[in-house]
Amino acid sequence: MTDKAEATTPPVTDAEPPFRYGARLAGEIEQRWQTWWREHGTYASPNPTGPLSDGFDDITGRAPFFVLDMFPYPSGAGLHVGHPLGYIGTDVYARYLRMTGRHVLHSFGYDAFGLPAEQYAINTGQHPRVTTEANIANMRRQLARLGLGHDTRREIATTDVPYYRWTQWIFKKIFDSWYDEDLDRARPIAELTAEFDAGTRVPSRQANPSGRPWAELDAAARRKVVDGYRLAYLAEGLVNWCPGLGTVLANEEVTAEGRSDIGNYPVFRRPLRQWTLRITAYAERLMADLDLVDWPDSIKQMQRNWIGPSEGAHVTFATVVGSAEGPGAPAGPAVEVYTTRPDTLPGATFMVLAPEHPLVDALTAAAWPGDTPDGWKFGEARPAGVDWTPAAAVAAYRDFAGQRSDRQRGEEFDRTGVFTGAYARNPISGAAIPIFLADYVLLGYGTGAVMAVPAHDQRDFEFARTFGLPTPPVLAPDDAFLAEHGLSSNDPVDAWPVAFSGEGEYLPAPPGAPVLTGLSKADAVKTTVSWLEAAGGGRAARSYRLRDWLFSRQRYWGEPFPIVYDETGLPIAVPDEVLPVELPEMTDFRPTPMAEDDTSDPVPPLARAAGWTTVTLDLGDGPREYRRETNTMPQWAGSCWYYLRYLDPTNAERFVDPEIERYWMQAADGPAGDGGVDLYVGGVEHAVLHLLYARFWHKVLYDLGLVSTKEPFKRLFNQGMIQADAFLDSRGMYVPAAEVTIDPDGAPRHEGEPVTRRSGKMGKSLKNSVTPDEMYDMYGADTLRVYEMAMGPLDADRPWRTDDIVGSHRFLQRLWRNLVDEATGEPRFVDADLDDEANRALHRAILAVRADYAGLRFNTAVARLIELTNFVSKHYGDARRPPRALAEAMALMIAPLAPHVAEELWSRLGHEGSLVREPFPVGDESLAAESTVTLPVQVNGKVRFTLSVPAAAGEDDIRSALTAHEDYAKYTDGKTVKRLIIVPGRIVNIAVA
RNA sequence: GCCCAUGUAGCCCAACGGAAGAGGCGUCCGGUUCAGGGCCGGAAGGUUGGGGGUUCGAAUCCCUCCAUGGGCACCA
């Protein structure tokens, strides 16, 4: 920042003409038109039906277009100039669309539940309801000054009780659904129980571990079975427990460093019973349907990475417990593993289960097999004097693994584990291979068990070396591998420093095994899978990195679950008539503080709400008392469906009227299920979390017939981030950027001391925030809008420079001065036709600006309008006035970018009312065309002279003009013209030898 | 380590494979002005990150390296 930036007084002096476009006049114009728009409901978009349908008949013939901004949370710090970038972008585009015949829906709202709002409330010692409402009011004020054309009748906040009532209702729909793998869609749970009752479907072994027939199960047992099918279910699982926040977090809210996304507190893994949403049922569709949407490739790639599909096979291993051989050894349960390399199955020399694998107890032997090496017994954990059985060792190891699973990434992973005393039978080699537990195998991925092929997998290799297990190769390494590690093809596998995981020649197979010699890896995988399928020991399978979505939080400021429990402890959804389940008023809403090593269950704040935790309901068998669920939903819940509520925000009967939903969401022409929000603009930080969750909810609603499109957001656009310089003093502390001065040689100083410059996100922590309010005062909102759009492409990150914004202000000032007399305020125009040069300038600008607006290239649209303005300044200088047609076109063309000044110009040019729905000027190619063009003539790629020809000249005309040109002979005499390239209207290139 | 994006004038950024420059900031010169600021007119400013290739012609397409930003990373 230079000294100039400190001058917050507007650049206005006594000598300034009364109608010069400066900060004072801009402010007056902006306030006046914002009031006018509000009073006339200019941006209200009528629905086809329902309470918001007034005026719908007037928009006949206008095709609907739904523009959406990502839902912000109302921060207590207020907005800085980086925040509204996307909001301005959508507003410019929406205004352009209104002027080109579209019926635009554009509203706004606040994602006001959740951790950021609650942390702010806790830090300031106020109730979150109070701080949230104050923050929303401040944000609304700041945004209103920008002149955004929102239909404010549709504004919502997730914390509004009438809104979260429907969030709870949708949760109930998810709870009351199950995923039918055969039909590949969600169905109501009632259809599942009907099929069980009719005997047309039998509960899966997983949902019904007892295996007893449905008909013989009592009511509670049946409920347990059905609960195992629900898309929202309670599960005991390893969760990300964050004592610092007093809550658990979703995987997506934990950083790669094992800390909370919010607040950067340490996160620990521990088992807890939590609400979980079965998003993994949709993994395949969430992958495949990315092909249906128009999103940036990078975002699609991030979603694909997150879902993380892999192709492989499930292979079943028979087991024996307590002894490798021996006819007397008892058989254990079969274990299924997931592998992407079934071709290496002959080389599997041991098996590893995740420490929490459900079959561990069944596989743990009563005593160590006779030849068990001491190193397999996890003896380091053995307390003195304890009888060290496999069960004791396994328990000790599970405890150990649970403690340390929060270790940091990027570290060397050591290989720890314990032998269970059980063996598995390798289906190909027939060998008995030991079964270990090790924490490098994760319960949540694949089947939670792996066949370890140490020769060809680095993790298995390291484990085998640590535990002294054999590493027989299945395929011979390629030359590159040998060369890299200084090996020859004769060297034994013991000489390998690492596993060979590439492709190579398969070694001869043992008798009875599938023959892979000479096959590629892909063919070898196929051959082995076919062999396994024939032998009944395996099948092809896909696996996903994606996990089910942990959906409860031990916090106050969220949607309460519409769930109660009866004496069985099983969950029951409350009837729709009881919705909403309102948050109880509490004076102490803080999470219960927990020590990091506390192993007791977290206590949600709602569990302390006296008089709320139990409720008397009549669920069909008379009034009885039920216990409420005291967890709340995560912040993401409310943002999973807000775009649908914008469509029909006041509906008390439905979450959205189907007719209104179809009108705005369904593609006019396209296959069934096509459509979605026409343009969704937001930051790349939501690439995975919000966009994946919202797609999941939308697909559930689609399966249940509640929405008409397969995807919520047809087109996605990521706006860039505005960054700003920050300055560090000699101690490495940030100093306020606004107080930094720049020496003439460019060196930054703060209070006389040199400081170092660093670029970063604008914000409190870097002390480099610039607020929109400051910019309104200095230049007005229109200038801020134009500057933010002119800085660069909408999707690019760009650095904020307060010094640069003056250029956008001067532009609007020149534009104004061309059209309005600065001394009198009278319009400057004549009723006369444009000359050819002015017509060319105007129509070239119209054609370019239209295309730029339509393509979201607002930076180049600004440049073209500046160009035209500069032309008008020169062409119609002080004395002359521009023709009316030119003046009006300029007012209309600037309107999307600078709506206030455009309205003012439009009205001073003699029009009544607003130009918001005036037709955008249409360019004429023939008027824009030059009559003659100057073609550069290159000789061997270098420009040597130019050629003036009629614009319409064809190749032959140009050739004759060229050969007649005096310079032609100069460059070709005595040389051979090898080739002559003529691109009419563009260039001529002579290739000579 | 793997994947993606971006490198153009002091700075922010334009440029269907066709003359390196549309627009803005800054700098310098001039005009207006008592002066400053503002406004107006003009000018300077380049190895398009480096190297190689394709092409009549490359900022643009391909390969490679470098820099910056982002995503993923014990996922069997």
PDB file of N, CA, C and O (backbone and C1' of nucleotides) in Angstrom, chain A residues 310 339-340 407 415 442 445 459 545 547 791 793 804 810 814 817 866-867 946 979 986 989, chain B residues 11-14 16 18-19 22-26 38-40 56-57 71-76:
ATOM      1  N   SER A 310     -11.073 -48.784  -7.572  1.00  0.00           N
ATOM      2  CA  SER A 310     -10.000 -49.633  -8.082  1.00  0.00           C
ATOM      3  C   SER A 310     -10.604 -50.973  -8.491  1.00  0.00           C
ATOM      4  O   SER A 310     -11.564 -51.450  -7.899  1.00  0.00           O
ATOM      5  N   THR A 339      -7.972 -57.751  -3.491  1.00  0.00           N
ATOM      6  CA  THR A 339      -6.670 -57.529  -4.102  1.00  0.00           C
ATOM      7  C   THR A 339      -6.843 -56.950  -5.502  1.00  0.00           C
ATOM      8  O   THR A 339      -7.819 -57.259  -6.184  1.00  0.00           O
ATOM      9  N   THR A 340      -5.923 -56.077  -5.888  1.00  0.00           N
ATOM     10  CA  THR A 340      -5.924 -55.620  -7.281  1.00  0.00           C
ATOM     11  C   THR A 340      -4.955 -56.455  -8.106  1.00  0.00           C
ATOM     12  O   THR A 340      -4.841 -56.260  -9.306  1.00  0.00           O
ATOM     13  N   ARG A 407      -1.032 -41.209  13.753  1.00  0.00           N
ATOM     14  CA  ARG A 407       0.339 -40.748  13.447  1.00  0.00           C
ATOM     15  C   ARG A 407       0.349 -39.933  12.152  1.00  0.00           C
ATOM     16  O   ARG A 407      -0.499 -40.083  11.272  1.00  0.00           O
ATOM     17  N   ARG A 415       6.742 -51.358  10.418  1.00  0.00           N
ATOM     18  CA  ARG A 415       5.890 -52.528  10.205  1.00  0.00           C
ATOM     19  C   ARG A 415       5.725 -53.272  11.514  1.00  0.00           C
ATOM     20  O   ARG A 415       6.646 -53.933  11.983  1.00  0.00           O
ATOM     21  N   LEU A 442      -6.331 -51.482   6.549  1.00  0.00           N
ATOM     22  CA  LEU A 442      -7.397 -50.629   7.066  1.00  0.00           C
ATOM     23  C   LEU A 442      -8.733 -51.337   6.974  1.00  0.00           C
ATOM     24  O   LEU A 442      -9.079 -51.901   5.927  1.00  0.00           O
ATOM     25  N   TYR A 445     -11.384 -50.300   4.066  1.00  0.00           N
ATOM     26  CA  TYR A 445     -11.132 -50.410   2.636  1.00  0.00           C
ATOM     27  C   TYR A 445     -11.174 -51.866   2.207  1.00  0.00           C
ATOM     28  O   TYR A 445     -10.657 -52.735   2.905  1.00  0.00           O
ATOM     29  N   ARG A 459       4.604 -52.759   0.805  1.00  0.00           N
ATOM     30  CA  ARG A 459       4.235 -52.833   2.219  1.00  0.00           C
ATOM     31  C   ARG A 459       4.382 -54.257   2.729  1.00  0.00           C
ATOM     32  O   ARG A 459       4.896 -54.502   3.825  1.00  0.00           O
ATOM     33  N   ARG A 545     -12.230 -45.991  -2.354  1.00  0.00           N
ATOM     34  CA  ARG A 545     -11.602 -45.301  -1.236  1.00  0.00           C
ATOM     35  C   ARG A 545     -12.643 -44.593  -0.361  1.00  0.00           C
ATOM     36  O   ARG A 545     -12.468 -44.420   0.833  1.00  0.00           O
ATOM     37  N   ARG A 547     -15.585 -43.583   1.960  1.00  0.00           N
ATOM     38  CA  ARG A 547     -16.205 -44.239   3.121  1.00  0.00           C
ATOM     39  C   ARG A 547     -17.593 -43.655   3.337  1.00  0.00           C
ATOM     40  O   ARG A 547     -17.897 -42.574   2.854  1.00  0.00           O
ATOM     41  N   MET A 791      -9.929  -7.480 -13.298  1.00  0.00           N
ATOM     42  CA  MET A 791      -8.621  -7.925 -12.821  1.00  0.00           C
ATOM     43  C   MET A 791      -8.051  -9.104 -13.576  1.00  0.00           C
ATOM     44  O   MET A 791      -6.840  -9.270 -13.661  1.00  0.00           O
ATOM     45  N   PRO A 793      -9.294 -13.232 -15.590  1.00  0.00           N
ATOM     46  CA  PRO A 793     -10.357 -14.197 -15.849  1.00  0.00           C
ATOM     47  C   PRO A 793     -11.026 -14.599 -14.538  1.00  0.00           C
ATOM     48  O   PRO A 793     -10.354 -14.716 -13.515  1.00  0.00           O
ATOM     49  N   ASP A 804      -4.627  -0.115  -8.138  1.00  0.00           N
ATOM     50  CA  ASP A 804      -5.073  -0.327  -9.512  1.00  0.00           C
ATOM     51  C   ASP A 804      -6.540   0.022  -9.732  1.00  0.00           C
ATOM     52  O   ASP A 804      -6.969   0.221 -10.861  1.00  0.00           O
ATOM     53  N   ARG A 810     -11.666   5.675 -13.315  1.00  0.00           N
ATOM     54  CA  ARG A 810     -11.483   6.633 -14.412  1.00  0.00           C
ATOM     55  C   ARG A 810     -12.292   6.233 -15.637  1.00  0.00           C
ATOM     56  O   ARG A 810     -12.815   7.091 -16.354  1.00  0.00           O
ATOM     57  N   ARG A 814     -14.972   8.575 -17.452  1.00  0.00           N
ATOM     58  CA  ARG A 814     -14.931   8.966 -18.873  1.00  0.00           C
ATOM     59  C   ARG A 814     -16.226   8.606 -19.578  1.00  0.00           C
ATOM     60  O   ARG A 814     -16.752   9.368 -20.379  1.00  0.00           O
ATOM     61  N   ARG A 817     -18.728  11.092 -18.545  1.00  0.00           N
ATOM     62  CA  ARG A 817     -18.459  12.402 -19.118  1.00  0.00           C
ATOM     63  C   ARG A 817     -18.830  12.459 -20.599  1.00  0.00           C
ATOM     64  O   ARG A 817     -19.213  13.494 -21.125  1.00  0.00           O
ATOM     65  N   ILE A 866     -13.907  -0.226 -22.435  1.00  0.00           N
ATOM     66  CA  ILE A 866     -12.962   0.877 -22.248  1.00  0.00           C
ATOM     67  C   ILE A 866     -12.487   1.376 -23.611  1.00  0.00           C
ATOM     68  O   ILE A 866     -12.415   2.578 -23.877  1.00  0.00           O
ATOM     69  N   GLU A 867     -12.202   0.430 -24.480  1.00  0.00           N
ATOM     70  CA  GLU A 867     -11.759   0.766 -25.829  1.00  0.00           C
ATOM     71  C   GLU A 867     -12.795   1.652 -26.529  1.00  0.00           C
ATOM     72  O   GLU A 867     -12.465   2.688 -27.118  1.00  0.00           O
ATOM     73  N   THR A 946       4.055  -4.845 -45.677  1.00  0.00           N
ATOM     74  CA  THR A 946       2.619  -5.078 -45.551  1.00  0.00           C
ATOM     75  C   THR A 946       1.924  -4.770 -46.875  1.00  0.00           C
ATOM     76  O   THR A 946       2.464  -4.087 -47.744  1.00  0.00           O
ATOM     77  N   ARG A 979       7.260 -21.891 -51.783  1.00  0.00           N
ATOM     78  CA  ARG A 979       5.865 -22.040 -51.379  1.00  0.00           C
ATOM     79  C   ARG A 979       5.317 -20.658 -51.047  1.00  0.00           C
ATOM     80  O   ARG A 979       6.042 -19.804 -50.525  1.00  0.00           O
ATOM     81  N   ARG A 986      -5.735 -12.487 -43.228  1.00  0.00           N
ATOM     82  CA  ARG A 986      -4.829 -12.737 -42.115  1.00  0.00           C
ATOM     83  C   ARG A 986      -3.377 -12.395 -42.433  1.00  0.00           C
ATOM     84  O   ARG A 986      -2.819 -11.474 -41.861  1.00  0.00           O
ATOM     85  N   ASN A 989       2.713 -15.524 -46.359  1.00  0.00           N
ATOM     86  CA  ASN A 989       4.060 -15.983 -46.036  1.00  0.00           C
ATOM     87  C   ASN A 989       4.709 -16.551 -47.289  1.00  0.00           C
ATOM     88  O   ASN A 989       4.157 -17.436 -47.947  1.00  0.00           O
TER      89      ASN A 989
ATOM     90  P     C B  11       7.162  -7.855 -13.345  1.00  0.00           P
ATOM     91  O5'   C B  11       5.821  -7.261 -12.720  1.00  0.00           O
ATOM     92  C5'   C B  11       5.653  -7.192 -11.320  1.00  0.00           C
ATOM     93  C4'   C B  11       4.291  -6.645 -10.992  1.00  0.00           C
ATOM     94  C3'   C B  11       3.126  -7.370 -11.639  1.00  0.00           C
ATOM     95  O3'   C B  11       2.775  -8.566 -10.967  1.00  0.00           O
ATOM     96  C1'   C B  11       2.837  -5.053 -11.942  1.00  0.00           C
ATOM     97  P     C B  12       2.120  -9.764 -11.805  1.00  0.00           P
ATOM     98  O5'   C B  12       0.629  -9.259 -12.066  1.00  0.00           O
ATOM     99  C5'   C B  12      -0.226  -8.992 -10.968  1.00  0.00           C
ATOM    100  C4'   C B  12      -1.554  -8.496 -11.460  1.00  0.00           C
ATOM    101  C3'   C B  12      -2.232  -9.353 -12.507  1.00  0.00           C
ATOM    102  O3'   C B  12      -2.858 -10.497 -11.936  1.00  0.00           O
ATOM    103  C1'   C B  12      -2.390  -7.092 -13.136  1.00  0.00           C
ATOM    104  P     C B  13      -2.999 -11.826 -12.819  1.00  0.00           P
ATOM    105  O5'   C B  13      -3.985 -11.356 -13.966  1.00  0.00           O
ATOM    106  C5'   C B  13      -3.906 -11.906 -15.266  1.00  0.00           C
ATOM    107  C4'   C B  13      -4.465 -10.912 -16.235  1.00  0.00           C
ATOM    108  C3'   C B  13      -4.621 -11.418 -17.661  1.00  0.00           C
ATOM    109  O3'   C B  13      -5.879 -12.075 -17.789  1.00  0.00           O
ATOM    110  C1'   C B  13      -3.547  -9.306 -17.680  1.00  0.00           C
ATOM    111  P     A B  14      -6.104 -13.088 -18.994  1.00  0.00           P
ATOM    112  O5'   A B  14      -6.463 -12.131 -20.205  1.00  0.00           O
ATOM    113  C5'   A B  14      -5.662 -12.129 -21.340  1.00  0.00           C
ATOM    114  C4'   A B  14      -6.286 -11.252 -22.362  1.00  0.00           C
ATOM    115  C3'   A B  14      -6.295 -11.870 -23.754  1.00  0.00           C
ATOM    116  O3'   A B  14      -7.474 -12.580 -23.997  1.00  0.00           O
ATOM    117  C1'   A B  14      -5.218  -9.772 -23.814  1.00  0.00           C
ATOM    118  P     C B  16      -6.805 -16.089 -29.354  1.00  0.00           P
ATOM    119  O5'   C B  16      -6.460 -17.086 -30.520  1.00  0.00           O
ATOM    120  C5'   C B  16      -7.117 -16.987 -31.731  1.00  0.00           C
ATOM    121  C4'   C B  16      -8.120 -18.100 -31.883  1.00  0.00           C
ATOM    122  C3'   C B  16      -7.538 -19.388 -32.470  1.00  0.00           C
ATOM    123  O3'   C B  16      -7.119 -20.277 -31.425  1.00  0.00           O
ATOM    124  C1'   C B  16      -9.307 -18.672 -33.821  1.00  0.00           C
ATOM    125  P     G B  18      -3.358 -17.947 -34.853  1.00  0.00           P
ATOM    126  O5'   G B  18      -2.482 -16.997 -35.771  1.00  0.00           O
ATOM    127  C5'   G B  18      -1.208 -16.579 -35.313  1.00  0.00           C
ATOM    128  C4'   G B  18      -0.549 -15.730 -36.371  1.00  0.00           C
ATOM    129  C3'   G B  18      -1.412 -14.575 -36.877  1.00  0.00           C
ATOM    130  O3'   G B  18      -0.540 -13.530 -37.254  1.00  0.00           O
ATOM    131  C1'   G B  18      -0.945 -16.035 -38.661  1.00  0.00           C
ATOM    132  P     A B  19      -0.217 -12.383 -36.205  1.00  0.00           P
ATOM    133  O5'   A B  19       0.744 -11.516 -37.136  1.00  0.00           O
ATOM    134  C5'   A B  19       1.992 -12.036 -37.575  1.00  0.00           C
ATOM    135  C4'   A B  19       3.035 -10.967 -37.442  1.00  0.00           C
ATOM    136  C3'   A B  19       3.220 -10.434 -36.021  1.00  0.00           C
ATOM    137  O3'   A B  19       4.568 -10.025 -35.866  1.00  0.00           O
ATOM    138  C1'   A B  19       2.509  -8.681 -37.394  1.00  0.00           C
ATOM    139  P     A B  22      -2.542  -3.847 -30.115  1.00  0.00           P
ATOM    140  O5'   A B  22      -4.020  -3.789 -29.539  1.00  0.00           O
ATOM    141  C5'   A B  22      -4.176  -3.593 -28.150  1.00  0.00           C
ATOM    142  C4'   A B  22      -5.618  -3.830 -27.801  1.00  0.00           C
ATOM    143  C3'   A B  22      -6.055  -3.096 -26.546  1.00  0.00           C
ATOM    144  O3'   A B  22      -6.397  -1.750 -26.832  1.00  0.00           O
ATOM    145  C1'   A B  22      -6.695  -5.350 -26.394  1.00  0.00           C
ATOM    146  P     G B  23      -5.727  -0.567 -25.982  1.00  0.00           P
ATOM    147  O5'   G B  23      -6.337  -0.816 -24.535  1.00  0.00           O
ATOM    148  C5'   G B  23      -7.750  -0.818 -24.362  1.00  0.00           C
ATOM    149  C4'   G B  23      -8.097  -1.309 -22.993  1.00  0.00           C
ATOM    150  C3'   G B  23      -7.282  -0.697 -21.870  1.00  0.00           C
ATOM    151  O3'   G B  23      -7.703   0.623 -21.547  1.00  0.00           O
ATOM    152  C1'   G B  23      -7.409  -3.010 -21.557  1.00  0.00           C
ATOM    153  P     G B  24      -6.621   1.671 -21.013  1.00  0.00           P
ATOM    154  O5'   G B  24      -6.395   1.195 -19.518  1.00  0.00           O
ATOM    155  C5'   G B  24      -7.490   1.194 -18.611  1.00  0.00           C
ATOM    156  C4'   G B  24      -7.095   0.503 -17.340  1.00  0.00           C
ATOM    157  C3'   G B  24      -5.887   1.079 -16.621  1.00  0.00           C
ATOM    158  O3'   G B  24      -6.186   2.266 -15.913  1.00  0.00           O
ATOM    159  C1'   G B  24      -5.709  -1.264 -16.687  1.00  0.00           C
ATOM    160  P     C B  25      -5.050   3.352 -15.740  1.00  0.00           P
ATOM    161  O5'   C B  25      -4.100   2.680 -14.661  1.00  0.00           O
ATOM    162  C5'   C B  25      -4.577   2.435 -13.352  1.00  0.00           C
ATOM    163  C4'   C B  25      -3.518   1.735 -12.534  1.00  0.00           C
ATOM    164  C3'   C B  25      -2.191   2.474 -12.403  1.00  0.00           C
ATOM    165  O3'   C B  25      -2.253   3.516 -11.440  1.00  0.00           O
ATOM    166  C1'   C B  25      -1.775   0.213 -12.894  1.00  0.00           C
ATOM    167  P     G B  26      -1.482   4.872 -11.761  1.00  0.00           P
ATOM    168  O5'   G B  26       0.043   4.419 -11.750  1.00  0.00           O
ATOM    169  C5'   G B  26       0.652   4.001 -10.538  1.00  0.00           C
ATOM    170  C4'   G B  26       2.008   3.406 -10.810  1.00  0.00           C
ATOM    171  C3'   G B  26       3.011   4.348 -11.471  1.00  0.00           C
ATOM    172  O3'   G B  26       3.615   5.218 -10.543  1.00  0.00           O
ATOM    173  C1'   G B  26       3.052   2.251 -12.563  1.00  0.00           C
ATOM    174  P     G B  38      -3.734  12.313  -9.220  1.00  0.00           P
ATOM    175  O5'   G B  38      -5.080  12.909  -9.817  1.00  0.00           O
ATOM    176  C5'   G B  38      -6.329  12.636  -9.205  1.00  0.00           C
ATOM    177  C4'   G B  38      -7.407  13.455  -9.855  1.00  0.00           C
ATOM    178  C3'   G B  38      -7.543  13.275 -11.357  1.00  0.00           C
ATOM    179  O3'   G B  38      -8.306  12.128 -11.693  1.00  0.00           O
ATOM    180  C1'   G B  38      -7.500  15.574 -10.871  1.00  0.00           C
ATOM    181  P     C B  39      -7.865  11.256 -12.983  1.00  0.00           P
ATOM    182  O5'   C B  39      -8.252  12.172 -14.220  1.00  0.00           O
ATOM    183  C5'   C B  39      -9.600  12.526 -14.452  1.00  0.00           C
ATOM    184  C4'   C B  39      -9.684  13.629 -15.474  1.00  0.00           C
ATOM    185  C3'   C B  39      -8.993  13.344 -16.799  1.00  0.00           C
ATOM    186  O3'   C B  39      -9.789  12.556 -17.664  1.00  0.00           O
ATOM    187  C1'   C B  39      -8.352  15.478 -16.054  1.00  0.00           C
ATOM    188  P     C B  40      -9.070  11.516 -18.659  1.00  0.00           P
ATOM    189  O5'   C B  40      -8.460  12.468 -19.774  1.00  0.00           O
ATOM    190  C5'   C B  40      -9.310  13.261 -20.595  1.00  0.00           C
ATOM    191  C4'   C B  40      -8.489  14.114 -21.509  1.00  0.00           C
ATOM    192  C3'   C B  40      -7.422  13.385 -22.311  1.00  0.00           C
ATOM    193  O3'   C B  40      -7.944  12.732 -23.454  1.00  0.00           O
ATOM    194  C1'   C B  40      -6.477  15.311 -21.350  1.00  0.00           C
ATOM    195  P     C B  56       6.032 -27.181 -43.695  1.00  0.00           P
ATOM    196  O5'   C B  56       6.326 -25.615 -43.666  1.00  0.00           O
ATOM    197  C5'   C B  56       7.391 -25.086 -44.443  1.00  0.00           C
ATOM    198  C4'   C B  56       7.344 -23.577 -44.398  1.00  0.00           C
ATOM    199  C3'   C B  56       7.174 -22.987 -43.001  1.00  0.00           C
ATOM    200  O3'   C B  56       8.420 -22.870 -42.347  1.00  0.00           O
ATOM    201  C1'   C B  56       5.613 -21.988 -44.457  1.00  0.00           C
ATOM    202  P     G B  57       8.534 -23.243 -40.836  1.00  0.00           P
ATOM    203  O5'   G B  57       7.630 -22.138 -40.127  1.00  0.00           O
ATOM    204  C5'   G B  57       8.073 -20.780 -40.103  1.00  0.00           C
ATOM    205  C4'   G B  57       6.999 -19.893 -39.558  1.00  0.00           C
ATOM    206  C3'   G B  57       6.484 -20.270 -38.175  1.00  0.00           C
ATOM    207  O3'   G B  57       7.331 -19.774 -37.159  1.00  0.00           O
ATOM    208  C1'   G B  57       4.660 -19.830 -39.608  1.00  0.00           C
ATOM    209  P     G B  71      -5.070 -28.334  -1.517  1.00  0.00           P
ATOM    210  O5'   G B  71      -5.417 -29.616  -2.389  1.00  0.00           O
ATOM    211  C5'   G B  71      -6.734 -29.806  -2.881  1.00  0.00           C
ATOM    212  C4'   G B  71      -6.771 -31.020  -3.760  1.00  0.00           C
ATOM    213  C3'   G B  71      -6.350 -32.318  -3.092  1.00  0.00           C
ATOM    214  O3'   G B  71      -7.379 -32.889  -2.319  1.00  0.00           O
ATOM    215  C1'   G B  71      -5.271 -32.134  -5.169  1.00  0.00           C
ATOM    216  P     C B  72      -7.005 -33.711  -0.973  1.00  0.00           P
ATOM    217  O5'   C B  72      -6.312 -35.037  -1.534  1.00  0.00           O
ATOM    218  C5'   C B  72      -7.075 -35.976  -2.281  1.00  0.00           C
ATOM    219  C4'   C B  72      -6.185 -37.043  -2.845  1.00  0.00           C
ATOM    220  C3'   C B  72      -5.324 -37.798  -1.846  1.00  0.00           C
ATOM    221  O3'   C B  72      -6.049 -38.759  -1.104  1.00  0.00           O
ATOM    222  C1'   C B  72      -4.007 -37.221  -3.694  1.00  0.00           C
ATOM    223  P     A B  73      -5.625 -38.950   0.457  1.00  0.00           P
ATOM    224  O5'   A B  73      -4.211 -39.679   0.336  1.00  0.00           O
ATOM    225  C5'   A B  73      -4.118 -40.949  -0.281  1.00  0.00           C
ATOM    226  C4'   A B  73      -2.680 -41.291  -0.514  1.00  0.00           C
ATOM    227  C3'   A B  73      -1.813 -41.394   0.730  1.00  0.00           C
ATOM    228  O3'   A B  73      -2.031 -42.603   1.412  1.00  0.00           O
ATOM    229  C1'   A B  73      -0.653 -40.219  -0.955  1.00  0.00           C
ATOM    230  P     C B  74      -1.710 -42.666   2.925  1.00  0.00           P
ATOM    231  O5'   C B  74      -0.937 -44.044   3.046  1.00  0.00           O
ATOM    232  C5'   C B  74      -0.072 -44.443   2.000  1.00  0.00           C
ATOM    233  C4'   C B  74       0.105 -45.925   2.048  1.00  0.00           C
ATOM    234  C3'   C B  74      -1.191 -46.744   2.006  1.00  0.00           C
ATOM    235  O3'   C B  74      -1.005 -47.877   1.177  1.00  0.00           O
ATOM    236  C1'   C B  74       0.115 -47.404   3.833  1.00  0.00           C
ATOM    237  P     C B  75      -1.316 -47.687  -0.374  1.00  0.00           P
ATOM    238  O5'   C B  75      -2.868 -47.979  -0.437  1.00  0.00           O
ATOM    239  C5'   C B  75      -3.357 -49.300  -0.308  1.00  0.00           C
ATOM    240  C4'   C B  75      -4.786 -49.356  -0.800  1.00  0.00           C
ATOM    241  C3'   C B  75      -5.033 -48.508  -2.046  1.00  0.00           C
ATOM    242  O3'   C B  75      -6.040 -49.122  -2.788  1.00  0.00           O
ATOM    243  C1'   C B  75      -6.372 -47.719  -0.269  1.00  0.00           C
ATOM    244  P     A B  76      -5.749 -49.814  -4.075  1.00  0.00           P
ATOM    245  O5'   A B  76      -4.795 -51.032  -3.778  1.00  0.00           O
ATOM    246  C5'   A B  76      -5.296 -52.308  -3.892  1.00  0.00           C
ATOM    247  C4'   A B  76      -4.392 -53.280  -3.205  1.00  0.00           C
ATOM    248  C3'   A B  76      -5.037 -54.649  -2.982  1.00  0.00           C
ATOM    249  O3'   A B  76      -4.944 -55.464  -4.129  1.00  0.00           O
ATOM    250  C1'   A B  76      -4.041 -53.921  -0.987  1.00  0.00           C
TER     251        A B  76
END
